[in-house]
Coordinates of C-alpha atoms and ligand atoms in Angstrom, one line a residue:
X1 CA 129.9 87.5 103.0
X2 CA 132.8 90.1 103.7
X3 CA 132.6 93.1 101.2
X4 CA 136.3 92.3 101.0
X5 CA 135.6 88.9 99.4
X6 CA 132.9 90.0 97.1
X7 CA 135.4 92.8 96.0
X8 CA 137.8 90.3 95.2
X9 CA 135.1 88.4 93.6
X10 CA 134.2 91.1 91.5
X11 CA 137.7 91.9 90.8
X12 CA 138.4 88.3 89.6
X13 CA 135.7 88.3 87.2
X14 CA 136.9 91.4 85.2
X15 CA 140.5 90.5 84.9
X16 CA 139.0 87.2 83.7
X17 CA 136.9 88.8 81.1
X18 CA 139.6 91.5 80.4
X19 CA 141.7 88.3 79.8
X20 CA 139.5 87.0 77.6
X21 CA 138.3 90.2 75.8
X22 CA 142.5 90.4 75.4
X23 CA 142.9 87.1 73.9
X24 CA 139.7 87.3 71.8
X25 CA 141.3 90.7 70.4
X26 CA 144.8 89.1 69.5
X27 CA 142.5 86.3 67.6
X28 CA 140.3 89.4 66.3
X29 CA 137.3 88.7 67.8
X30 CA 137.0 90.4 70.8
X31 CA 133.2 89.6 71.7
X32 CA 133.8 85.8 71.3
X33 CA 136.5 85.8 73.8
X34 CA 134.9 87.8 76.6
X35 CA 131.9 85.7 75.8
X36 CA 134.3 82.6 76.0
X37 CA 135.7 83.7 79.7
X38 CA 132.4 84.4 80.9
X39 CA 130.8 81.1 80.1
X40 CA 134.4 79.8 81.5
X41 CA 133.1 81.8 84.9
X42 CA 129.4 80.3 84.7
X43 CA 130.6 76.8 84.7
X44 CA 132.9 77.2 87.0
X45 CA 130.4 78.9 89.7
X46 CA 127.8 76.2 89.2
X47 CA 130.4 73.4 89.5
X48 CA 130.9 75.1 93.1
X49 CA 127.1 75.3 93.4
X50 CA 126.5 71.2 92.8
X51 CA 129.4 70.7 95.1
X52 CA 127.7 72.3 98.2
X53 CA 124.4 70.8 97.0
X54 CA 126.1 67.5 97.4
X55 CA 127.8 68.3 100.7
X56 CA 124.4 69.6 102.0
X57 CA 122.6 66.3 101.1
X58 CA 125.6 64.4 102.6
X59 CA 125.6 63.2 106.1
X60 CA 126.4 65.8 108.9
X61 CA 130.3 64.6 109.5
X62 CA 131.3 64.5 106.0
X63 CA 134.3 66.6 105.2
X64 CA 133.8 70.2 104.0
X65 CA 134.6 70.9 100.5
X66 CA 137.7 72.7 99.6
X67 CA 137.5 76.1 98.3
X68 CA 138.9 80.2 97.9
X69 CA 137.3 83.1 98.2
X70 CA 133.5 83.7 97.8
X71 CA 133.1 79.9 97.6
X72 CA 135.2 79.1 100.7
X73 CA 133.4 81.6 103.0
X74 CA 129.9 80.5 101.8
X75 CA 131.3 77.1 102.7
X76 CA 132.7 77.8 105.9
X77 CA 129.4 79.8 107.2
X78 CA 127.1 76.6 106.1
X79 CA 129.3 74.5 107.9
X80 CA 129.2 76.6 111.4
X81 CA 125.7 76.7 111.2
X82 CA 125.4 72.7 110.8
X83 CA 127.3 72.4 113.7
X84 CA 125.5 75.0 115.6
X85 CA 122.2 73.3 114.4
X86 CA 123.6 69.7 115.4
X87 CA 124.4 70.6 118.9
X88 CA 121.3 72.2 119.7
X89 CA 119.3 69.2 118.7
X90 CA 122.1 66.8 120.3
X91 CA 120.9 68.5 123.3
X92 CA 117.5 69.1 123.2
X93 CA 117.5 65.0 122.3
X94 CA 119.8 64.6 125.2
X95 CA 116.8 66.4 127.6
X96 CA 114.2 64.5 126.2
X97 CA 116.0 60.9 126.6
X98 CA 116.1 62.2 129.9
X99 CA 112.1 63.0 130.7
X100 CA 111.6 59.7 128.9
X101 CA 113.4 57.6 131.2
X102 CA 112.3 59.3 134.2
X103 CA 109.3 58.6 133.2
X104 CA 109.9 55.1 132.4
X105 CA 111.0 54.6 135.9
X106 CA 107.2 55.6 137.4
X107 CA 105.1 53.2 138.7
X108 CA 102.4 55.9 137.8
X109 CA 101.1 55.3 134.2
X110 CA 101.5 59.1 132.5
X111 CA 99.4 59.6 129.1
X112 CA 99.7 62.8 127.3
X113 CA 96.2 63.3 125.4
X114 CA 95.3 65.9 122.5
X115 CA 92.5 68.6 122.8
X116 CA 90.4 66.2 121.0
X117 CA 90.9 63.5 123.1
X118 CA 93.3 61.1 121.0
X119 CA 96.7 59.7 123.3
X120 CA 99.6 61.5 121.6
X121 CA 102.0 59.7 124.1
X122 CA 102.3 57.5 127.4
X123 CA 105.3 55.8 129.5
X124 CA 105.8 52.1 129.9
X125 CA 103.5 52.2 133.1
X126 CA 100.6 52.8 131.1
X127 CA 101.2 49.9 129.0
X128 CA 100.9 47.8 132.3
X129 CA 98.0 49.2 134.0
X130 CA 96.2 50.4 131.2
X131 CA 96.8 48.1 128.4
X132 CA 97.8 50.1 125.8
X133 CA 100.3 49.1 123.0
X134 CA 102.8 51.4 121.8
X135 CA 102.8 52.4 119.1
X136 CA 99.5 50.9 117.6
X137 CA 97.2 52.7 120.0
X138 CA 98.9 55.9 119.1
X139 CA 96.3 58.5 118.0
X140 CA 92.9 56.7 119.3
X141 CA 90.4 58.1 121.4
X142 CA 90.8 57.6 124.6
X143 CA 87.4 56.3 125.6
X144 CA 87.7 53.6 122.8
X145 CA 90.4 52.1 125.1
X146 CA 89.0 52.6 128.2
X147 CA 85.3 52.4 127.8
X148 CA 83.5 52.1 131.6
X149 CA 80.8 54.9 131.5
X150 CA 82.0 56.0 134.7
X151 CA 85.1 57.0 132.8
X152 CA 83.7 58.5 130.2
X153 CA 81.7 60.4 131.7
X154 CA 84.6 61.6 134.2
X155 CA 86.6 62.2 130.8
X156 CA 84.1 64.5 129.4
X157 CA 83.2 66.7 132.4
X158 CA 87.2 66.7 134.0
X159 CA 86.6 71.1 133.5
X160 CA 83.9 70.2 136.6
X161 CA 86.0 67.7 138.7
X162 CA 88.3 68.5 141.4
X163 CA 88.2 65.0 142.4
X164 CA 90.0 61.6 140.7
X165 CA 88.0 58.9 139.5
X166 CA 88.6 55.5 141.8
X167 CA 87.3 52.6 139.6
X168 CA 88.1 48.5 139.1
X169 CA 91.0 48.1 135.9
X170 CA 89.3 46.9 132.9
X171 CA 92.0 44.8 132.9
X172 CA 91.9 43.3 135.7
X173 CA 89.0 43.7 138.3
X174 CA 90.8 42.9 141.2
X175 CA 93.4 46.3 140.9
X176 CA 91.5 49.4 141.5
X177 CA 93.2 52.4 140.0
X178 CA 93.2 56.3 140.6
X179 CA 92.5 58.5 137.3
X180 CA 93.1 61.9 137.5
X181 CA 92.8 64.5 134.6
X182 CA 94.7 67.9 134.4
X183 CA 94.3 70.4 131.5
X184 CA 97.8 72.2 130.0
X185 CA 98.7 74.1 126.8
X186 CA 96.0 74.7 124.5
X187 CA 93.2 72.4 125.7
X188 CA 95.1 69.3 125.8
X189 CA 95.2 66.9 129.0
X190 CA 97.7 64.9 131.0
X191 CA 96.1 62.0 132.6
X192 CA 97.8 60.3 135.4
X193 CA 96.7 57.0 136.8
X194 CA 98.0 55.1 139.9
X195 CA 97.5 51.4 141.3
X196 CA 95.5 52.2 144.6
X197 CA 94.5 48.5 145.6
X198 CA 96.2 48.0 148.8
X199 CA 94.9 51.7 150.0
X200 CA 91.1 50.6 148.5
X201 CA 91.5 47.1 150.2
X202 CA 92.4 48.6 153.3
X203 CA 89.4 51.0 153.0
X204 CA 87.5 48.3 152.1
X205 CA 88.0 46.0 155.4
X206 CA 87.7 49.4 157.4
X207 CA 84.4 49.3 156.2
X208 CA 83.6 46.0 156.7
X209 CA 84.7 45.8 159.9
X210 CA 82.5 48.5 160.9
X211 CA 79.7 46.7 159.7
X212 CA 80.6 43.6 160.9
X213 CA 81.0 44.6 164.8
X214 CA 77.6 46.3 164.3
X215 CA 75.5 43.6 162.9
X216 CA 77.9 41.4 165.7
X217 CA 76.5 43.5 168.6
X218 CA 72.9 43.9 167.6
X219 CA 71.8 40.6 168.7
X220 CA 73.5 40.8 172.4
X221 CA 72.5 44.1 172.8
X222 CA 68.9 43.5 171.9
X223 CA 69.0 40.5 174.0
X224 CA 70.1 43.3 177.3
X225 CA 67.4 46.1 176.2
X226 CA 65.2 42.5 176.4
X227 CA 66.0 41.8 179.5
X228 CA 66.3 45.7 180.9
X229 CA 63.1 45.9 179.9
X230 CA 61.1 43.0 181.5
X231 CA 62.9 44.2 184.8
X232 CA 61.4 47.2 184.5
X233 CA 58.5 46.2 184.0
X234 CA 58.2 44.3 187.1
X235 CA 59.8 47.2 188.9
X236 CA 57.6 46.9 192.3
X237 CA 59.5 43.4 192.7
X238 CA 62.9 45.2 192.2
X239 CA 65.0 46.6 195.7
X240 CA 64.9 50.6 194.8
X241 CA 68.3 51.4 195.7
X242 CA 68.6 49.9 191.9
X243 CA 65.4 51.5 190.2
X244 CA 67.9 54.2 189.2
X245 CA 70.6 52.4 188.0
X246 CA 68.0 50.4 185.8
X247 CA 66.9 53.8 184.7
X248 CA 70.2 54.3 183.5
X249 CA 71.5 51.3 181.8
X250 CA 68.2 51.3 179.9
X251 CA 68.9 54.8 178.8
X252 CA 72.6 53.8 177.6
X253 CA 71.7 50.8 176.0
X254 CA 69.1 52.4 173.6
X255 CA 71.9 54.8 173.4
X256 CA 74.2 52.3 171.7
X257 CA 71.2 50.8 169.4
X258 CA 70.7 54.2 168.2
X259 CA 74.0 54.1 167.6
X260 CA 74.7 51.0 165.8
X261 CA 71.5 51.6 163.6
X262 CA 73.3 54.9 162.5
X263 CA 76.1 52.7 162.2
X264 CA 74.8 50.2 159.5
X265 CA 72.8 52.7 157.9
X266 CA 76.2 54.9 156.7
X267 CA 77.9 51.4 156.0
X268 CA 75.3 50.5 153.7
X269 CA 75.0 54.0 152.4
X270 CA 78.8 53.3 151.4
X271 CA 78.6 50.1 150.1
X272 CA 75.0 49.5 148.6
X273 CA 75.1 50.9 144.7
X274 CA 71.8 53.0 144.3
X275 CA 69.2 52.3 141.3
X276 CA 66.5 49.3 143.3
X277 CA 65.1 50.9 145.9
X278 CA 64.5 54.2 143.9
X279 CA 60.8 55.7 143.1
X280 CA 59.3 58.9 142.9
X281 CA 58.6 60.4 146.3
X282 CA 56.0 62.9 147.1
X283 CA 58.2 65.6 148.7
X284 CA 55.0 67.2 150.1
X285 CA 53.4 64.1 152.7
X286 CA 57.1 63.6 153.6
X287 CA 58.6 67.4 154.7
X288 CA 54.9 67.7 156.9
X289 CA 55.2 64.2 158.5
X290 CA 59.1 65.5 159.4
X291 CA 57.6 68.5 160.4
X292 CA 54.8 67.2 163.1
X293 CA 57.7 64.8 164.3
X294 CA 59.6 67.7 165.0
X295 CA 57.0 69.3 167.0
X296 CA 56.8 65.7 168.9
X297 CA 60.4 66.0 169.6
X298 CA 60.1 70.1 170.5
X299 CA 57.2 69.5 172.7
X300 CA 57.2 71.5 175.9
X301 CA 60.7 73.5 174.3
X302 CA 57.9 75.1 172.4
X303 CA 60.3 76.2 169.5
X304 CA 58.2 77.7 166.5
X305 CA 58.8 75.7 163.1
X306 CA 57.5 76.4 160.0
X307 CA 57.1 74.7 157.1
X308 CA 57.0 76.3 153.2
X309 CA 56.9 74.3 150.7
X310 CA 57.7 76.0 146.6
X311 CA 57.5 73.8 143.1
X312 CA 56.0 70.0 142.3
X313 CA 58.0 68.6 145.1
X314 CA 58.5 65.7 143.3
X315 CA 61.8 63.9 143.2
X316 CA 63.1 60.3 142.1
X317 CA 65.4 58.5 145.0
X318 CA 65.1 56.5 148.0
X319 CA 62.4 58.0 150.9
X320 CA 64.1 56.2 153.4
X321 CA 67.4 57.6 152.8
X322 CA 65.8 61.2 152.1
X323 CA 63.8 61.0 155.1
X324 CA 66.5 60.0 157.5
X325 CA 68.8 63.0 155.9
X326 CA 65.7 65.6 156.2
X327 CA 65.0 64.5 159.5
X328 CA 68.7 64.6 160.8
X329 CA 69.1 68.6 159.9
X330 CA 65.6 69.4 161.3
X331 CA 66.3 67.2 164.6
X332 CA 69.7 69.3 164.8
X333 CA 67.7 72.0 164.3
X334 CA 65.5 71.2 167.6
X335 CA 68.2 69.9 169.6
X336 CA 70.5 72.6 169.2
X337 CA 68.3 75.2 169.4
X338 CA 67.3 77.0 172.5
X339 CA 64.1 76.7 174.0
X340 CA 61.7 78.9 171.9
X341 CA 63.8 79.2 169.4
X342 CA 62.7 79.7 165.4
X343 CA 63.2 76.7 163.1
X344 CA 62.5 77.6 159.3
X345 CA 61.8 74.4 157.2
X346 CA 62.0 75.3 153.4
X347 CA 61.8 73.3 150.4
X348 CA 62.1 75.3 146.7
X349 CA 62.7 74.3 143.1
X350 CA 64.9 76.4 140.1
X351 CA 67.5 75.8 137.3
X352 CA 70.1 74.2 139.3
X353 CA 67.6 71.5 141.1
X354 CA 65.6 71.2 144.5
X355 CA 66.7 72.3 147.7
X356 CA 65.7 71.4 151.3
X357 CA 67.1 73.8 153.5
X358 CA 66.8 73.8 157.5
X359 CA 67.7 77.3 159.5
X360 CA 67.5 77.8 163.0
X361 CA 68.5 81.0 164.9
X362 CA 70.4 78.7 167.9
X363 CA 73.7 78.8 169.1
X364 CA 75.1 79.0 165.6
X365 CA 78.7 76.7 164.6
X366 CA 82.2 78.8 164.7
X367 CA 83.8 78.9 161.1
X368 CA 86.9 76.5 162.7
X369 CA 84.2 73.5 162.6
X370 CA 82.0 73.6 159.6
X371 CA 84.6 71.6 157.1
X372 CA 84.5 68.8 159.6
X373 CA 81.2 68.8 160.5
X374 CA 80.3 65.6 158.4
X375 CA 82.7 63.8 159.4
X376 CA 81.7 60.7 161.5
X377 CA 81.7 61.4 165.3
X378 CA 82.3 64.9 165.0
X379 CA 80.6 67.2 167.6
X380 CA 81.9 70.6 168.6
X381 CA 81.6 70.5 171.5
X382 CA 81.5 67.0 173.4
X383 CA 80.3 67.7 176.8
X384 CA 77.7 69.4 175.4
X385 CA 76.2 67.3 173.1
X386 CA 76.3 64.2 175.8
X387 CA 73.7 65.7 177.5
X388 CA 71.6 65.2 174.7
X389 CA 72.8 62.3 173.6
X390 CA 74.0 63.0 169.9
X391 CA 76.8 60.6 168.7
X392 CA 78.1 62.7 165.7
X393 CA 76.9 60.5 162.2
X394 CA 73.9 62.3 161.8
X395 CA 75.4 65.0 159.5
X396 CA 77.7 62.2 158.1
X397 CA 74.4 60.4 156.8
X398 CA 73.1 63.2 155.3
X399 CA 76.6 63.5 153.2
X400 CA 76.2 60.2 151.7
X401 CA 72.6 60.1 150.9
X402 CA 73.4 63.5 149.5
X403 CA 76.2 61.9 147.8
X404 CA 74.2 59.1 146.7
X405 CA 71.5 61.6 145.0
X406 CA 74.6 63.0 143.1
X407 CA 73.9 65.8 145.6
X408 CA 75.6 68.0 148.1
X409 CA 75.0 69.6 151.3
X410 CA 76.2 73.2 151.9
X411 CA 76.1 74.6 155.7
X412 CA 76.1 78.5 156.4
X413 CA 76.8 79.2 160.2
X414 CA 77.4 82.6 162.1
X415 CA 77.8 82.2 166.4
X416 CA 75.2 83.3 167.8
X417 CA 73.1 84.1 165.2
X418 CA 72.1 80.7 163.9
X419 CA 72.6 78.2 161.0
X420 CA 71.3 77.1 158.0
X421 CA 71.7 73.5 156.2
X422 CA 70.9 73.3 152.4
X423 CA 70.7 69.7 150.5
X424 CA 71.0 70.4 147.0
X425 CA 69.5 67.8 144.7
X426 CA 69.8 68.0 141.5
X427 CA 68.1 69.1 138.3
X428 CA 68.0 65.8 136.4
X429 CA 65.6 64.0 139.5
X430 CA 63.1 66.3 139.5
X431 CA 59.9 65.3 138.3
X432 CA 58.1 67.6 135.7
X433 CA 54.7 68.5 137.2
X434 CA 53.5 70.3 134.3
Ligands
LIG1 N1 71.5 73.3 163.8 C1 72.7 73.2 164.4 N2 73.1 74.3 165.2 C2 74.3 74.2 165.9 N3 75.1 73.2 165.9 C3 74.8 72.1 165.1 C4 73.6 72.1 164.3 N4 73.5 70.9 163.6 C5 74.6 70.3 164.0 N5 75.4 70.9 164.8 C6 76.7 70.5 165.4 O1 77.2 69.6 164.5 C7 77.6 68.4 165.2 C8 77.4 67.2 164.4 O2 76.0 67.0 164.1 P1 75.5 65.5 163.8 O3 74.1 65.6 163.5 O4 76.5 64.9 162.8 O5 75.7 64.8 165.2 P2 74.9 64.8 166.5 O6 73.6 65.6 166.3 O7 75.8 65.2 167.6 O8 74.6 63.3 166.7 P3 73.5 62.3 165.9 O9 72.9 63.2 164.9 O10 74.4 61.2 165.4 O11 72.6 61.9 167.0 C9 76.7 68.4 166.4 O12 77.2 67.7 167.5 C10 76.5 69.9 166.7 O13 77.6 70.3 167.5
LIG2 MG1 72.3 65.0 164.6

């Protein structure tokens, strides 16, 4: 409002009621005819006052009313600010049609889910691959839709996982699908989930195959060790020039059972779903029965390996698989340790779970190596670990049984100095001694 407008307001108004106060005085009632144009001025100012309430309530492109003055500018400042208004949200509707459709066009289903776990929103991908119906499903908890425990328990801890979650559709088993979870805002959480079955397939036969060529060769190969074996046996009827040679092959070929045992071992580590074979294990009869086989192994190396055992030292999981894990780190230990060397055993209890670790003042691993020492075949250095005879999956065993035990194993290294292994188990398998 322009002070020019209002002072023509104001000035309208008195020649109005000077008019009437005039007219009212030629009638002789001078109060009656100011109070006559007054009233005249009331109803005309809330006739203009129902006319912009029933342009406001009109629809956006209906014409602006007429009008002078105070009236016409109030009317002409309501109307720039509609249209102001309107092409802001024109806009802003235009960017959102836009996300939409982008996200439309995904193969990946998106969902967009509340800090209390109901789905606000998801794209037509999520319809497909997770079932949902738009826009029934709208505000439901999430796990009532999708209700495998591994999901819900994924859903509930996604502050502690780095990882996705790789599980069969409850849709349909056959597609396997990718969840991951990603906190934004104020505690809300975008989940994103993508078909992996042709990546998990492909996994799968990598797997089998493995397994297959190893159960494939066992037979032949114990059918050679066999045979190796009766030969040597009967070594006197043997020409000598090949006593070495037979030596040799026998050496190679219990090489390659070792191997294939290892083998089968980490595919059914892979494949095999824990929960028969489990018990409760007497950590204490297992770490000294380790320990003397350790000494076997040292034997005239003469390294010096102690054992020290803290807590109940009793856990719930599979011996065998603990045993060949615990046995791995503390055979490292001996093998890759010099002569004499000091091998420290040590098995302790506290909040977080039990922990087996295995240190060793050897050669020590350089930094570069220790993300990829679990990987399967991985040695640091190959000429040095054919000479005795290590083929690399021992440390990737110890990662699945870990694994398996909802575990982990941590590995601290400095050169020269030595190394230390540590299989964390956790809290919930300990067994209360007291
Ligand atoms: N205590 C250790 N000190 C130094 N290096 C180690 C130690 N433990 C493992 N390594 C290194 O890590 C590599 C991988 O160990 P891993 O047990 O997986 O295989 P391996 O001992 O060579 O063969 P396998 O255990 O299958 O017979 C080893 O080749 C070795 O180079
Ligand atoms: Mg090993």
């Amino acid at each position: 409002m322009t002070p020019s407008s209002l002072r023509s307001a104001i000035l309208q108004l008195l020649k109005i009621s000077l008019a009437g106060a005039l007219l009212g005085g030629l009638l002789g009632h001078i109060g009656l005819g100011l109070a006559g144009a007054l009233l005249l001025c009331l109803v005309w100012h809330l006739h203009q006052l129902q006319r912009l309430l029933h342009w406001l309530n009109s629809p956006y492109k209906s014409q602006v009313p007429e009008a002078r003055g105070l009236w016409g500018e109030v009317f002409d400042s309501l109307h720039h600010m509609r249209r102001r208004e309107h092409e802001v949200r024109k806009r802003m509707q235009s960017v959102i049609n836009r996300i939409q459709s982008s996200t439309t066009a995904l193969s990946d289903a998106v969902v967009m889910i509340d800090r209390d776990g109901h789905l606000e929103w998801w794209n037509q991908a999520a319809n497909t691959l997770l079932g949902l119906r738009s826009p029934d499903d709208a505000g439901q908890h999430v796990t009532n839709l999708i209700r495998d425990p591994r999901f819900v328990d994924y859903f509930e801890l996604t502050h502690h996982a780095r990882e996705g979650l790789d599980i069969p559709s409850h849709i349909d088993p056959n597609v396997q699908l990718m969840f991951s979870l990603t906190r934004y805002g104020r505690g809300e959480r975008l989940m994103v989930v993508r078909d992996v079955t042709r990546l998990h397939n492909l996994e799968q036969m990598r797997k089998d195959f493995v397994a297959n060529v190893s159960h494939e060769l066992r037979t032949p190969l114990t059918v050679i060790v066999g045979y190796l074996e009766t030969l040597s046996d009967n070594a006197d009827a043997i020409n000598p020039r090949w006593k070495r040679a037979l030596d040799q092959m026998q050496q190679q070929a219990r090489r390659m059972q070792a191997l294939l045992t290892d083998l089968l071992l980490l595919a059914r580590l892979e494949n095999d779903e824990l929960g028969r074979d489990e018990e409760v294990i007497q950590l204490a009869p297992l770490l000294h029965s380790i320990h003397q086989d350790a000494r076997d192994v040292s034997g005239e190396r003469g390294h010096q390996i102690k054992l020290e055992i803290q807590g109940g030292a009793l856990f719930k999981g599979v011996e065998a698989e603990l045993r060949s894990a615990f046995s791995n780190l503390v055979f490292n230990a001996v093998k890759y340790t010099q002569d004499g060397g000091q091998i420290s055993i040590r098995w302790w209890e506290d909040v977080h779970g039990g922990h087996l670790s295995v240190s060793d003042n050897g050669a020590g691993i350089a930094p570069e190596h220790l993300n990829r020492l679990t990987e399967r075949f991985y040695r640091v250095d190959a000429s040095r670990n054919s000479s005795t005879g290590g083929t690399g999956l021992g440390l990737a065993i110890v990662k699945h049984v870990m694994l398996r035990h909802q575990g982990y194993l941590s590995i601290a290294s400095t050169p020269e100095k030595g190394s230390t292994f540590t299989c964390h188990l956790p809290e919930a398998r300990l067994i209360d001694t007291v």
